[in-house]
Coordinates of C-alpha atoms and ligand atoms in Angstrom, one line a residue:
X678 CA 120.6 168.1 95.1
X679 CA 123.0 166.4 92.7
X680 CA 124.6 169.3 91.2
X681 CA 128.6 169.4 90.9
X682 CA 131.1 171.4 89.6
X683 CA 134.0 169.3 88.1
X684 CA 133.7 170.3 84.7
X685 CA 131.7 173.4 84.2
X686 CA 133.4 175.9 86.8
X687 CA 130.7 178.1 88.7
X688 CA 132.8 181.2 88.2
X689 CA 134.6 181.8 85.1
X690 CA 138.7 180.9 85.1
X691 CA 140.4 184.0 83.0
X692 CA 143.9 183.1 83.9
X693 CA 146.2 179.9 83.4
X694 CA 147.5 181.0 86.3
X695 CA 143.8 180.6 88.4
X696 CA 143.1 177.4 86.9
X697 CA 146.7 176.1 88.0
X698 CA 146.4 177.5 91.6
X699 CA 143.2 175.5 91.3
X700 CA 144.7 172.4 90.7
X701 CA 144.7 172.7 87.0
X702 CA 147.9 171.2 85.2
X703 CA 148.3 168.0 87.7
X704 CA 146.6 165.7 84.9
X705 CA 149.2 167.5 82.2
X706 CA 151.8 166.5 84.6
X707 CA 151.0 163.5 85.8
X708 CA 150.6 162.2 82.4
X709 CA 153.7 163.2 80.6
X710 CA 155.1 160.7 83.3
X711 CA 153.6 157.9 81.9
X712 CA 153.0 155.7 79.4
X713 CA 150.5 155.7 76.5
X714 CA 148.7 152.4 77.9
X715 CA 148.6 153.5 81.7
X716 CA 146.9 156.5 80.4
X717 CA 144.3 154.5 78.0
X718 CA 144.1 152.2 81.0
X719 CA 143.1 154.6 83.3
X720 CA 140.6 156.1 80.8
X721 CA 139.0 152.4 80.4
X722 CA 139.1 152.0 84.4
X723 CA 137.1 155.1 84.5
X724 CA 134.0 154.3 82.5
X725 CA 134.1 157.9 80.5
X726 CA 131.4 157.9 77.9
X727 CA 131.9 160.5 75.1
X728 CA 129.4 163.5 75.4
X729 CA 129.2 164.6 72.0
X730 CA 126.1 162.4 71.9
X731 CA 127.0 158.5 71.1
X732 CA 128.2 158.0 74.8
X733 CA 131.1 155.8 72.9
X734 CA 133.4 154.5 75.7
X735 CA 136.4 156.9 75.5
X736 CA 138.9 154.8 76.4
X737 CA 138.1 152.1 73.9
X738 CA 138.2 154.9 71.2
X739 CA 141.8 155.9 72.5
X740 CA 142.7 152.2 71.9
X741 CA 141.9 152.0 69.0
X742 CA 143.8 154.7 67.6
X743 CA 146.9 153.9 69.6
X744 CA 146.1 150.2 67.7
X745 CA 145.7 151.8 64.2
X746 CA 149.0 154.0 64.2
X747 CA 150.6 154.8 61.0
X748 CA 154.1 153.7 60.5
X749 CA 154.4 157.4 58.1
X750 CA 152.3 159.6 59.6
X751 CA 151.4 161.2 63.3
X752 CA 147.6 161.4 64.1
X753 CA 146.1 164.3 64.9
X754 CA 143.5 165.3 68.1
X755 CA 140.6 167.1 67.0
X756 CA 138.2 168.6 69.9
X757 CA 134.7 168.9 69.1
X758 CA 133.6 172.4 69.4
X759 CA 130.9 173.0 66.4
X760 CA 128.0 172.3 69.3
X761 CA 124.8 172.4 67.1
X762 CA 122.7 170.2 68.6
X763 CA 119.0 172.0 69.1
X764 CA 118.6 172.4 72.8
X765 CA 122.6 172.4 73.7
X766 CA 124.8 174.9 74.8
X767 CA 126.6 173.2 77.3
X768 CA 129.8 172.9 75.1
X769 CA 130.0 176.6 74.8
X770 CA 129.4 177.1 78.3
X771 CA 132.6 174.9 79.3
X772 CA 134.6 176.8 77.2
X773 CA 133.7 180.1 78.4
X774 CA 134.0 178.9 81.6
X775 CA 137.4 177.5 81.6
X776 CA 139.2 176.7 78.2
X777 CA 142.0 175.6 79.9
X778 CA 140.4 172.4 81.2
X779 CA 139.9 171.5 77.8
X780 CA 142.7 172.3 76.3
X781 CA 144.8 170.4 78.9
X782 CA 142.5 167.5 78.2
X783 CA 143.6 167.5 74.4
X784 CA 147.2 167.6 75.2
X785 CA 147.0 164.5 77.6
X786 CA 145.3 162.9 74.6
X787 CA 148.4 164.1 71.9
X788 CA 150.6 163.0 74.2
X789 CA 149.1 159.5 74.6
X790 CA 148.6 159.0 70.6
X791 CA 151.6 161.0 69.8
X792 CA 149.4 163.2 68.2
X793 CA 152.0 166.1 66.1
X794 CA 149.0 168.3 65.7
X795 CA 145.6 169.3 68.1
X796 CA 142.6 171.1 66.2
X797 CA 140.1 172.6 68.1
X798 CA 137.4 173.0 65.8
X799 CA 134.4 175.6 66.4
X800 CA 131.9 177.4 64.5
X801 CA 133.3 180.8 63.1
X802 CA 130.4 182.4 64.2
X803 CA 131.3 181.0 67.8
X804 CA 133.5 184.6 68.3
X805 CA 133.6 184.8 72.0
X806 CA 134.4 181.2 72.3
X807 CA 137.4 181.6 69.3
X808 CA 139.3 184.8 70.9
X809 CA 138.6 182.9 74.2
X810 CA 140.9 179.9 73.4
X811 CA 143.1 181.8 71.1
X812 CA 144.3 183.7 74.1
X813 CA 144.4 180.4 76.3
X814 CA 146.5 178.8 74.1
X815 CA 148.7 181.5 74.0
X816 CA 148.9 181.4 77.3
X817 CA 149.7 177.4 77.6
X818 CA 152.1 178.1 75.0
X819 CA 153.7 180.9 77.2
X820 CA 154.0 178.4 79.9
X821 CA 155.9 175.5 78.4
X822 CA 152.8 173.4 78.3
X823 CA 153.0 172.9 74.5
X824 CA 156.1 171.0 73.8
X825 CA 155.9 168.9 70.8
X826 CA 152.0 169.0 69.2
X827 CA 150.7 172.4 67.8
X828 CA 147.7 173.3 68.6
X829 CA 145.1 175.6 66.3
X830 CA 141.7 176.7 66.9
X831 CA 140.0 176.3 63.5
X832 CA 137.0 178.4 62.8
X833 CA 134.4 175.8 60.3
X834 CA 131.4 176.8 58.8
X835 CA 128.2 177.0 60.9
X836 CA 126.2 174.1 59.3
X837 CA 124.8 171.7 61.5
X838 CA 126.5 168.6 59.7
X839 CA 129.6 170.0 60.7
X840 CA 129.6 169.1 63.7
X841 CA 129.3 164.9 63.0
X842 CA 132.7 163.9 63.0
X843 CA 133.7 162.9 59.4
X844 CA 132.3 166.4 58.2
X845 CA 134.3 168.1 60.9
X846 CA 137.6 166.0 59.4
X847 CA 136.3 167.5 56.0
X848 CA 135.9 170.9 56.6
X849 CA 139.0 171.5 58.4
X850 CA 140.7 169.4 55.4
X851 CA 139.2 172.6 53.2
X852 CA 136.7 170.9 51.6
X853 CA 132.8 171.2 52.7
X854 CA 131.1 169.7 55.7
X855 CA 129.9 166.4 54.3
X856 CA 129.8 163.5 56.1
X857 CA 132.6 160.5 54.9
X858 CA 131.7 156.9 54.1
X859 CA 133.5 155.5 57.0
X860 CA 134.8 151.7 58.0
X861 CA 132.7 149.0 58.0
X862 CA 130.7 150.4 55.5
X863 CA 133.3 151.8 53.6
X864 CA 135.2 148.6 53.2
X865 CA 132.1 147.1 52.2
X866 CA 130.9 144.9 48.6
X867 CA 128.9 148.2 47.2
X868 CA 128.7 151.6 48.1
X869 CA 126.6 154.4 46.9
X870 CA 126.9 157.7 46.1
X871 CA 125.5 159.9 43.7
X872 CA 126.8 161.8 41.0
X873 CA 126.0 165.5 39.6
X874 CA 122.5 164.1 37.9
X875 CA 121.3 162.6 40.6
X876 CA 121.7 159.0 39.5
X877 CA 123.0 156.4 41.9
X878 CA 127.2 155.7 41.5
X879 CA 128.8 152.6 41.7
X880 CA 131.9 153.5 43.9
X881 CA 132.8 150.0 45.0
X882 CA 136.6 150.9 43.6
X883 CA 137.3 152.6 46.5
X884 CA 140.6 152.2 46.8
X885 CA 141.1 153.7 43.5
X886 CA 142.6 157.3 43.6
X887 CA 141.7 158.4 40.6
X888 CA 138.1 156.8 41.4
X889 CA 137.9 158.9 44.7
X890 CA 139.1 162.0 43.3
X891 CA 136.3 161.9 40.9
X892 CA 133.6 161.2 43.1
X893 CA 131.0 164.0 43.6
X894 CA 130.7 163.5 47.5
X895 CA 133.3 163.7 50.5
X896 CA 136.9 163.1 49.9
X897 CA 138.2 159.2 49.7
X898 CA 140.4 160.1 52.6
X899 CA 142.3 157.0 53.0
X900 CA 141.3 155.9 56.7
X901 CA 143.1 153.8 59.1
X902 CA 141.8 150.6 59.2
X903 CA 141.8 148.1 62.0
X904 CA 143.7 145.4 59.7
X905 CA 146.2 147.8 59.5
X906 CA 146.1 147.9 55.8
X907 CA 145.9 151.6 55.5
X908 CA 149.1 153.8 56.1
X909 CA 147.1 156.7 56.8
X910 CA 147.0 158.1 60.3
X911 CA 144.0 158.0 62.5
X912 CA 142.3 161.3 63.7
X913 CA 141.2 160.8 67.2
X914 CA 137.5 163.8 67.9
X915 CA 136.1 163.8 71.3
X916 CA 133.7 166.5 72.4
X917 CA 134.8 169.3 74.5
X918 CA 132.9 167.9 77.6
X919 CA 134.7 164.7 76.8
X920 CA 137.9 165.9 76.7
X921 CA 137.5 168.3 80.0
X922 CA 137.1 165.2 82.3
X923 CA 140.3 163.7 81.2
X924 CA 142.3 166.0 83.2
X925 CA 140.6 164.9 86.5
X926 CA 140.4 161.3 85.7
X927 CA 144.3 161.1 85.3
X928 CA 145.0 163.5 88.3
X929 CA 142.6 162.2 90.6
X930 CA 142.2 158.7 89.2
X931 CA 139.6 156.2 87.6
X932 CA 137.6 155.4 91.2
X933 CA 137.7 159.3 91.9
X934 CA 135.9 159.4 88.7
X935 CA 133.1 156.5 89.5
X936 CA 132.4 158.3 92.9
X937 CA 130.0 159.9 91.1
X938 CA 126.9 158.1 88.7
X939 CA 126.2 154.4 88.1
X940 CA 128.6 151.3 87.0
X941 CA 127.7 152.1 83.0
X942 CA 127.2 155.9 83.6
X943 CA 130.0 157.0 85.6
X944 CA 130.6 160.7 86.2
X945 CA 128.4 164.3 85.7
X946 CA 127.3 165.6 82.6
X947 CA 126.5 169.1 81.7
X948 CA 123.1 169.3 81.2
X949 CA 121.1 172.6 79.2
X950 CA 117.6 172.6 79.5
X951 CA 115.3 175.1 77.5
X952 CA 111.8 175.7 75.8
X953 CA 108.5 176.0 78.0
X954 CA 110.1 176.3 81.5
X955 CA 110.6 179.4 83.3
X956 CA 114.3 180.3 82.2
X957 CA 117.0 178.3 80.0
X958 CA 120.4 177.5 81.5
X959 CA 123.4 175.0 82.0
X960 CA 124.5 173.0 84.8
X961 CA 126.3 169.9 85.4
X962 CA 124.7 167.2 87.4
X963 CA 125.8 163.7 88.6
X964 CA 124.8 161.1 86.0
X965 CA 122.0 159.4 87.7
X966 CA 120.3 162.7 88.9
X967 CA 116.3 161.9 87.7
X968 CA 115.3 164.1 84.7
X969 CA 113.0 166.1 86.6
X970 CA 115.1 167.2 89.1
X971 CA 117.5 168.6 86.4
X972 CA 114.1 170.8 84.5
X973 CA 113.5 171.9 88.2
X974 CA 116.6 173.6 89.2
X975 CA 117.8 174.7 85.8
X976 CA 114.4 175.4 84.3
X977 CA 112.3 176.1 87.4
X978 CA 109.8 174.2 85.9
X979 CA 106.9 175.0 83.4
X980 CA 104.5 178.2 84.0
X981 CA 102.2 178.6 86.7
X982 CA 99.1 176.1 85.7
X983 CA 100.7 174.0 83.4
X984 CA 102.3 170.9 83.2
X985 CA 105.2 169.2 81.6
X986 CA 103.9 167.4 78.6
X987 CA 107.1 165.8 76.7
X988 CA 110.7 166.0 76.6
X989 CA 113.1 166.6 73.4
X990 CA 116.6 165.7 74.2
X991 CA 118.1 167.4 71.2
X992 CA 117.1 166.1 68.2
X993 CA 118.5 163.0 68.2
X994 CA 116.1 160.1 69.9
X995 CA 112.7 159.4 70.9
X996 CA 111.1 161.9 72.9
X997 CA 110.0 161.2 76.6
X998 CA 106.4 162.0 78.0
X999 CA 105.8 162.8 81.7
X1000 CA 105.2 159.3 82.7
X1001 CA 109.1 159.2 82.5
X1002 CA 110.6 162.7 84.2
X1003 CA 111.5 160.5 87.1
X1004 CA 113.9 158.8 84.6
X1005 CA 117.7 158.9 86.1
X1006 CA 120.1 160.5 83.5
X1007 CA 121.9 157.5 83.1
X1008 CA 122.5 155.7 79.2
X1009 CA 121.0 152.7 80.1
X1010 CA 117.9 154.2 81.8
X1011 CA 117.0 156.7 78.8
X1012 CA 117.8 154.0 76.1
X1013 CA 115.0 151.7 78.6
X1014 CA 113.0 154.2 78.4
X1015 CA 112.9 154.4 74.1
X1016 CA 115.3 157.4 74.3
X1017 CA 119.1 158.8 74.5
X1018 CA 121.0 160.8 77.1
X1019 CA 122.5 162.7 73.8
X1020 CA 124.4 165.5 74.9
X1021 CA 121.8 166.4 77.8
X1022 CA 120.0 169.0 75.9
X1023 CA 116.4 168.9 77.1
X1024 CA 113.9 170.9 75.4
X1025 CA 110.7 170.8 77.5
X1026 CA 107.4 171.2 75.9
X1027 CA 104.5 172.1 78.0
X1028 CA 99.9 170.8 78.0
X1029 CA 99.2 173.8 75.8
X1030 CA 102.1 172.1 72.8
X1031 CA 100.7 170.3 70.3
X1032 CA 103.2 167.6 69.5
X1033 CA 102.6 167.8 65.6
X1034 CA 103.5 171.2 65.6
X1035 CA 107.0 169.9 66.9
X1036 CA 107.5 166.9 64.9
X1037 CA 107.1 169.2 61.7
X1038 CA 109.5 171.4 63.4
X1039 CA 112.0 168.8 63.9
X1040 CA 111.6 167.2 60.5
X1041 CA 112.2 170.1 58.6
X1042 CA 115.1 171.2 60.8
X1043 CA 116.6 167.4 59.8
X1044 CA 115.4 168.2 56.4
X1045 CA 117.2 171.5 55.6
X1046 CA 120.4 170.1 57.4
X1047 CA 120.8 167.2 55.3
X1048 CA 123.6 167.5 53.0
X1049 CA 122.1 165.1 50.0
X1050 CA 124.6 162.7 49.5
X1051 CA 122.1 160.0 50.1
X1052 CA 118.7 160.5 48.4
X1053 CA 116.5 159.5 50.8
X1054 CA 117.6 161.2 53.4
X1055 CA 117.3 164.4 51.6
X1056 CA 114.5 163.9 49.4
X1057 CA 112.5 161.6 51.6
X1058 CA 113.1 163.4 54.9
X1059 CA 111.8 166.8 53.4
X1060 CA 108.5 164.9 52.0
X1061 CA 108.4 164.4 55.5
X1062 CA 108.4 167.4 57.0
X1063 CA 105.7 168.4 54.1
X1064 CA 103.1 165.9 55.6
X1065 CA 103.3 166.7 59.1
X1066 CA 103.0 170.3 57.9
X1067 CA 99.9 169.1 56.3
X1068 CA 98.6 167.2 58.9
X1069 CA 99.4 170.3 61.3
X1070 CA 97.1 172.3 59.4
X1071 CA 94.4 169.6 59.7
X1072 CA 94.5 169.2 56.0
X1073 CA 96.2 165.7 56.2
X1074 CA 94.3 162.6 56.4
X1075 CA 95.2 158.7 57.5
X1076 CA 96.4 158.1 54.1
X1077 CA 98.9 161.1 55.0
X1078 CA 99.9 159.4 58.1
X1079 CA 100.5 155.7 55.8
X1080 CA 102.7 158.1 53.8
X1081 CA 104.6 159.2 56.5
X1082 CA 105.1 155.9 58.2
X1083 CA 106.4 154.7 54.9
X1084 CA 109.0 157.9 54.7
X1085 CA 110.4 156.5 57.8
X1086 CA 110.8 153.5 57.2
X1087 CA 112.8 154.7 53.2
X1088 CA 114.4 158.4 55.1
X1089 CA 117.5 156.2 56.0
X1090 CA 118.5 153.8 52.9
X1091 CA 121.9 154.0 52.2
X1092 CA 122.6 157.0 54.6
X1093 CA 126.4 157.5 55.5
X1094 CA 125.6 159.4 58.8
X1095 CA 122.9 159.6 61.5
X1096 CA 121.2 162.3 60.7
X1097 CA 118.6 160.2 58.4
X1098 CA 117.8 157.8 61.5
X1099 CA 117.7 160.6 63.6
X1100 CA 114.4 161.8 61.7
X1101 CA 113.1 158.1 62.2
X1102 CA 113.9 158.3 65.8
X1103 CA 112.2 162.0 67.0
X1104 CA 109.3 162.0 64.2
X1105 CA 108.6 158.0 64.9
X1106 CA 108.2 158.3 68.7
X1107 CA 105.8 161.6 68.3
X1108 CA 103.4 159.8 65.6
X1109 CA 103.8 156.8 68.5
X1110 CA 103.5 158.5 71.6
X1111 CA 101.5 161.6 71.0
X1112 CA 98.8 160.2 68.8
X1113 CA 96.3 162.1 70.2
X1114 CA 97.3 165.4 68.8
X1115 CA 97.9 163.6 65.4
X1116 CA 94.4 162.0 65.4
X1117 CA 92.8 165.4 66.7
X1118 CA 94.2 167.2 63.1
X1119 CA 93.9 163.8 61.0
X1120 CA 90.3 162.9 62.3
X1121 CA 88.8 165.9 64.6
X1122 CA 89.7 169.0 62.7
X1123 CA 91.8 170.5 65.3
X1124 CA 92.8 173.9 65.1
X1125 CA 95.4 174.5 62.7
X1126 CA 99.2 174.7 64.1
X1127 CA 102.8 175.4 62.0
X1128 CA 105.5 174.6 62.4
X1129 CA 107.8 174.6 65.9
X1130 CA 110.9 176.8 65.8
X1131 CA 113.8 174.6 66.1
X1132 CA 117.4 175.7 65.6
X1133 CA 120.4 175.4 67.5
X1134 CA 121.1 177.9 70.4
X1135 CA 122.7 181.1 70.0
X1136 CA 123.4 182.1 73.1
X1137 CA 121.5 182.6 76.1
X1138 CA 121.3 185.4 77.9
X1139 CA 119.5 186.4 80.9
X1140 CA 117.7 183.0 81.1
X1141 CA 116.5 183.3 77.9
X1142 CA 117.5 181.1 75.1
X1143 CA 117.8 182.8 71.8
X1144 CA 117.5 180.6 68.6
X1145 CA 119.6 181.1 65.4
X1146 CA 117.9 182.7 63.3
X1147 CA 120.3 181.9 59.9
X1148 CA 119.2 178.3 61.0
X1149 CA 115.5 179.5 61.4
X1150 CA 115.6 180.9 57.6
X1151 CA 117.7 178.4 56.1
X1152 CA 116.7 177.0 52.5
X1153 CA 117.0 173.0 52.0
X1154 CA 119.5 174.0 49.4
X1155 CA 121.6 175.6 52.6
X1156 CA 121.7 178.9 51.1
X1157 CA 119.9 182.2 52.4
X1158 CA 118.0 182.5 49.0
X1159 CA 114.6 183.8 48.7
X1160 CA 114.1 180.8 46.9
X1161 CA 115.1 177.4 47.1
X1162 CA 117.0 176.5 44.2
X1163 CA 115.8 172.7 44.5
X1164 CA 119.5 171.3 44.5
X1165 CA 121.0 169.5 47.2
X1166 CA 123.6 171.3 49.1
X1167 CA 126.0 168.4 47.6
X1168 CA 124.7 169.0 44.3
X1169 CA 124.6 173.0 44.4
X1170 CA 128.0 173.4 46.4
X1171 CA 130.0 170.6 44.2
X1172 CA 128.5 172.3 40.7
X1173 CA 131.9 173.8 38.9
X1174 CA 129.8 176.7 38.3
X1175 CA 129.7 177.6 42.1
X1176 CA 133.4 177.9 42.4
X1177 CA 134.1 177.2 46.1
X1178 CA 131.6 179.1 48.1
X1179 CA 132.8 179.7 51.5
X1180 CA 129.7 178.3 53.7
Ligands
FMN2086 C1 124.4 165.3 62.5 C2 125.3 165.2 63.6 C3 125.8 166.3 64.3 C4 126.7 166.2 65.3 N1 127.1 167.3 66.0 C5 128.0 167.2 67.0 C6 128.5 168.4 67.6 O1 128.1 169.5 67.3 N2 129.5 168.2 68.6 C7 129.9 166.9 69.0 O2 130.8 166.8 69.9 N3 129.5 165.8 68.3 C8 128.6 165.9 67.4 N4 128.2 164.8 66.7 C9 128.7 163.5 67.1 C10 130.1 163.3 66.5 O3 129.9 162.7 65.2 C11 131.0 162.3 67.3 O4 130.3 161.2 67.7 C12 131.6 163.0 68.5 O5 132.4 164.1 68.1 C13 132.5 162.0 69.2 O6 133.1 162.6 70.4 P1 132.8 161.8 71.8 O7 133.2 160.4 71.6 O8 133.7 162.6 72.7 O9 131.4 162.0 72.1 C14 127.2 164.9 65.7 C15 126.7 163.8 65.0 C16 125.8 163.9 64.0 C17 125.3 162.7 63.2
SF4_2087 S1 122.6 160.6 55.9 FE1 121.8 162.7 55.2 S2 123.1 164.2 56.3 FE2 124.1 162.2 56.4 S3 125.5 162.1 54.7 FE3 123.6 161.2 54.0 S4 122.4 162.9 53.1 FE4 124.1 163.8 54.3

């Protein structure tokens, strides 16, 4: 059994004063003794991988702020909290656990960048989690561990897109949760955007203000950038898991760390698992624990007679069959086997799914999501979801499925975030790997299915995971109209006429 408990505490911590009789501060400590390179070097020596899905080495991130400081301006530390992945609840599950953790995470990451300010940014309809680490910050504050950064716990809209990084930068800028053309691409020869009609934008003069202010999409936030051109100060977002192993990595040190996991996967991650099994839940595992191990003792397995048929890991990457459950959670072993570790959410699908049914599911959930900044995501991602409803109800034919494999291959032109690959990624490895149940609808006449319920996790109580049902009923338009008004979010939320709608 390779469950662990550095992380995720089995018993929630309600006091500062617990967490410190547990060891908690030593990191806090520890680190205000030394210097901002000992710290990043101890991060880099310790092989952490950011959880909020990209598994980006943490410590190179670090470096690179520390590298890109302004000579005006302080940079900020933003925590992840917006967790919306489908399948995930592992972020909100740390936090009720043990805030503190976290929070003393972020202020050994201020104090290595000099940070003046911390954000921990959540979902405002993440209440428990809110008055949770109001109170523990409070409570830091009340014992001298704030001395120099503020720190606020900023309450964001509930869209998915909020939680990518450059959206999160947005909202809690004041503006809406759409994702920023960021360095290379932002530095590139020609950039696209478009404007209120829909027709493609030149915006190439980027480093026009007046340009920028007039551009339809996300801000022109002047970014740091690594020829140190820029004056403007570097924002440095890790994901809550991310930042809670900080704390033990510079208390207990980088090899402490790696005693634990493989060479390029070092560490536990907290892993939720949910759909067909038995119950849902959270739990944290050594990285290298095999997949199946992790359904079996969180999920307790699929009912009685039935069999695991595929695995979702958010929606994110290519989906595994059950040829691969024995695959270790390790980076390099999911991305060998044509998938992602994510953020560990596995949503297990049982024999009696039919894999269509899911794919629509998923495609739709990308489509309504997508903000509409870049056309194709938007536009080509919900024609998408349209054919593999069709083919679902058996009314599709091969024609349908040359359609769709041409969608994927247009869904991602010009897209400024990962969302648009992310439908090429899920929908591209069920038309590859479960093309039996799209041949029985295409060419046998199979019964008809709809569409698979996929929204982020509410909460989940009692074992059972409960969906969000304002994600469930969600127009494309990312209002809770009757009916879709056809607009882009960009397009609907940017029109004067709107005023600023709070989302
Ligand atoms: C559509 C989309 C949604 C995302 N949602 C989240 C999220 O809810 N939480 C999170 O930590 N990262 C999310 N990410 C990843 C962030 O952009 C970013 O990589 C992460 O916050 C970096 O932190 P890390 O290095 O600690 O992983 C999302 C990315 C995309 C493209
Ligand atoms: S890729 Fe999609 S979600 Fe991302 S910015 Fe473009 S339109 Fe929005």
């Amino acid at each position: 059994m390779a469950l662990v408990t550095r992380v995720l505490d089995p018993e929630p911590v309600s006091a500062l004063a617990d967490y410190v009789a547990a060891g908690g501060g030593v990191g806090l400590t520890a680190a205000r003794a030394l210097a901002a390179d000992a710290i990043v070097t101890a991060i880099k020596d310790s092989g952490l991988r950011g959880r909020g899905g990209a598994g980006f080495p943490t410590g190179r991130k670090w470096q690179t702020v520390l590298d890109n400081a302004s000579p005006t301006q302080a940079p900020a530390v933003v925590v992840n909290a917006a967790e919306g992945e489908p399948g995930c609840f592992k972020d909100r599950s740390i936090l009720r656990a043990n805030p503190y953790r976290v929070i003393e995470g972020a202020l050994i990451a201020a104090h290595t960048v000099g940070a003046g300010r911390i954000v921990i940014a959540l979902k405002r309809t993440f209440t428990r989690e809110h008055d949770l680490l109001v109170a523990a910050v409070a409570e830091c504050a009340a014992a001298g561990w704030i001395t120099g950064p503020t720190i606020e716990v900023f309450a964001g809209p509930a869209e998915y897109l909020y939680g990518e990084e450059t959206a999160l930068l947005e909202a809690i800028d004041g503006r809406y949760p759409f994702p920023r053309v960021t360095p290379p691409f932002r530095r590139g020869l020609d950039e696209h955007a478009i404007d209120r009609s829909g027709a493609d934008v030149d915006t190439a003069r980027i480093d026009d203000p007046a340009a920028d202010a007039a551009r339809p999409s996300a801000a022109g936030v002047e970014l740091a950038a690594p020829d140190g051109e820029a004056t403007g100060a570097p924002a440095l977002v890790d994901n809550v898991e991310t930042m809670a192993n900080v704390p033990g990595i510079i208390a207990n040190g980088a090899d402490w760390f790696r005693s634990v996991g493989t060479d390029q996967s070092p560490g536990t991650i907290v892993c939720t698992v949910s759909g067909r099994t038995r119950r849902a839940g959270v739990a944290e595992f050594e990285l290298g624990t095999p997949l199946r191990e992790v359904i079996e003792t969180v999920g307790g397995g699929v009912a009685r007679g039935r069999s695991i048929k595929a695995v979702m890991v958010g929606v994110s990457t290519g989906l595994l069959t059950a040829h691969a459950l024995d695959t270790p959670l390790t980076y390099e072993a999911f991305a060998a086997a044509g998938s992602g570790l994510g953020t560990a959410g596995f949503i297990v699908f049982d024999d009696a799914t039919d894999l269509v049914s899911v794919g629509a599911g998923v495609s739709h959930f990308l489509a309504v999501e997508s903000c509409g900044q870049c056309r194709p995501c938007k536009q080509d991602g919900g024609a998408l979801a349209d054919v593999l409803v069709k083919i679902g109800r058996s009314e599709g034919s091969d024609a349908d499925l040359v359609t769709a494999t041409a969608l994927l291959d247009s869904v991602i032109d010009r897209a400024r975030c990962n969302l648009a690959s992310q439908q090429q990624a899920v929908i591209g490895s069920v038309l590859a790997l479960f093309a039996g149940d799209v041949a029985s609808h295409t060419t046998h006449g199979a019964a008809a299915v709809e569409r698979e319920p996929i929204a982020g996790i509410k909460d989940i109580v009692d074992g059972v995971a409960i969906l969000d049902p304002d994600e469930v009923g969600k127009q494309p338009d990312w209002s809770h109209h009757l009916v879709d008004s056809q607009q882009s979010p960009a397009e609907r939320l940017d029109d004067p006429r709107m005023g600023h709608t709070d989302l």
